[in-house]
C-alpha positions as a Python dict, from the first residue, in 0.01 Angstrom:
ca = {
    (1, 'M'): (0, 0, 0),
    (2, 'G'): (72, -367, 3),
    (3, 'I'): (170, -389, 369),
    (4, 'V'): (89, -736, 490),
    (5, 'P'): (265, -821, 821),
    (6, 'C'): (107, -659, 1138),
    (7, 'R'): (457, -561, 1268),
    (8, 'K'): (534, -368, 950),
    (9, 'T'): (193, -191, 961),
    (10, 'I'): (270, -71, 1321),
    (11, 'E'): (611, 57, 1201),
    (12, 'E'): (444, 240, 917),
    (13, 'V'): (194, 404, 1167),
    (14, 'E'): (493, 515, 1388),
    (15, 'T'): (667, 687, 1090),
    (16, 'N'): (403, 781, 828),
    (17, 'M'): (225, 1103, 912),
    (18, 'A'): (-63, 1018, 681),
    (19, 'F'): (-130, 697, 868),
    (20, 'R'): (-100, 887, 1209),
    (21, 'W'): (-348, 1150, 1084),
    (22, 'F'): (-594, 889, 953),
    (23, 'L'): (-586, 697, 1282),
    (24, 'G'): (-611, 1019, 1499),
    (25, 'Y'): (-256, 1010, 1641),
    (26, 'G'): (-71, 1329, 1692),
    (27, 'F'): (289, 1377, 1612),
    (28, 'H'): (411, 1285, 1958),
    (29, 'D'): (143, 1035, 2055),
    (30, 'K'): (269, 689, 2137),
    (31, 'V'): (141, 424, 1888),
    (32, 'T'): (-7, 94, 2016),
    (33, 'S'): (258, -171, 2042),
    (34, 'Y'): (272, -463, 1796),
    (35, 'S'): (205, -714, 2071),
    (36, 'T'): (-120, -533, 2182),
    (37, 'F'): (-238, -517, 1830),
    (38, 'G'): (-141, -882, 1762),
    (39, 'K'): (-325, -1008, 2073),
    (40, 'N'): (-642, -805, 1992),
    (41, 'Y'): (-628, -948, 1631),
    (42, 'E'): (-591, -1304, 1747),
    (43, 'R'): (-816, -1300, 2056),
    (44, 'R'): (-1075, -1029, 2026),
    (45, 'F'): (-1140, -1034, 1667),
    (46, 'K'): (-1057, -1387, 1572),
    (47, 'D'): (-1385, -1527, 1456),
    (48, 'T'): (-1551, -1190, 1365),
    (49, 'D'): (-1597, -1014, 1042),
    (50, 'L'): (-1498, -680, 1197),
    (51, 'F'): (-1222, -604, 944),
    (52, 'E'): (-1454, -674, 652),
    (53, 'Q'): (-1716, -440, 808),
    (54, 'I'): (-1456, -168, 837),
    (55, 'F'): (-1344, -215, 484),
    (56, 'Y'): (-1708, -222, 350),
    (57, 'R'): (-1780, 103, 541),
    (58, 'I'): (-1472, 276, 387),
    (59, 'L'): (-1590, 174, 44),
    (60, 'M'): (-1941, 283, 91),
    (61, 'T'): (-1817, 626, 226),
    (62, 'A'): (-1609, 668, -70),
    (63, 'A'): (-1871, 561, -306),
    (64, 'N'): (-2134, 793, -152),
    (65, 'K'): (-1889, 1089, -196),
    (66, 'K'): (-1833, 983, -551),
    (67, 'L'): (-1470, 907, -498),
    (68, 'I'): (-1494, 562, -655),
    (69, 'S'): (-1685, 431, -951),
    (70, 'A'): (-1760, 75, -1093),
    (71, 'E'): (-1718, 201, -1450),
    (72, 'H'): (-1349, 129, -1470),
    (73, 'V'): (-1119, -97, -1286),
    (74, 'F'): (-738, -46, -1252),
    (75, 'V'): (-535, -356, -1162),
    (76, 'D'): (-162, -296, -1092),
    (77, 'S'): (-187, 36, -1263),
    (78, 'T'): (-328, -123, -1585),
    (79, 'H'): (-666, 10, -1712),
    (80, 'V'): (-922, -264, -1753),
    (81, 'K'): (-1277, -210, -1859),
    (82, 'A'): (-1513, -340, -1600),
    (83, 'S'): (-1802, -407, -1839),
    (84, 'A'): (-1617, -641, -2071),
    (85, 'N'): (-1814, -818, -2344),
    (86, 'K'): (-1853, -1182, -2247),
    (87, 'R'): (-1921, -1283, -2605),
    (88, 'K'): (-1600, -1143, -2743),
    (89, 'F'): (-1262, -1323, -2662),
    (90, 'E'): (-917, -1257, -2762),
    (91, 'K'): (-654, -1516, -2709),
    (92, 'K'): (-340, -1369, -2557),
    (93, 'I'): (-14, -1531, -2442),
    (94, 'V'): (3, -1496, -2062),
    (95, 'R'): (294, -1569, -1834),
    (96, 'K'): (256, -1871, -1613),
    (97, 'E'): (274, -1670, -1303),
    (98, 'T'): (-5, -1441, -1407),
    (99, 'R'): (-221, -1741, -1507),
    (100, 'A'): (-163, -1901, -1164),
    (101, 'Y'): (-267, -1568, -998),
    (102, 'Q'): (-588, -1544, -1197),
}
C-alpha cells in the first residue's frame, strides 16, 4: 500500500480491520506502540534479514497456492510482459523522472 514510515504503519494497524485481522488482533485489542516497534526494529532486527525472510515466505506461500505467477508483471497498474524479447527494441520518449527511477 506504499506505507513507508513505521509510525504510519502502526496508525494503519490501529484503524484498518484488514491489517488487524492479518496480524491476529481483535477489534478491541491494543496494538503495539510505535516506540516498541521502532526499538525492536532498530535493536533486535538491525543486522538481520528477518524482514526479507518474512517477505520471501509470503511470496512462496502465494506462489504455492497459485495466487501469483511470473508470466506477467504489473508496475504501477501498467501491464508489462515479463518475458520481453531482448533482441527487439523500440525507442520511446521517457520523462526524465521515469528514466532516473529506472
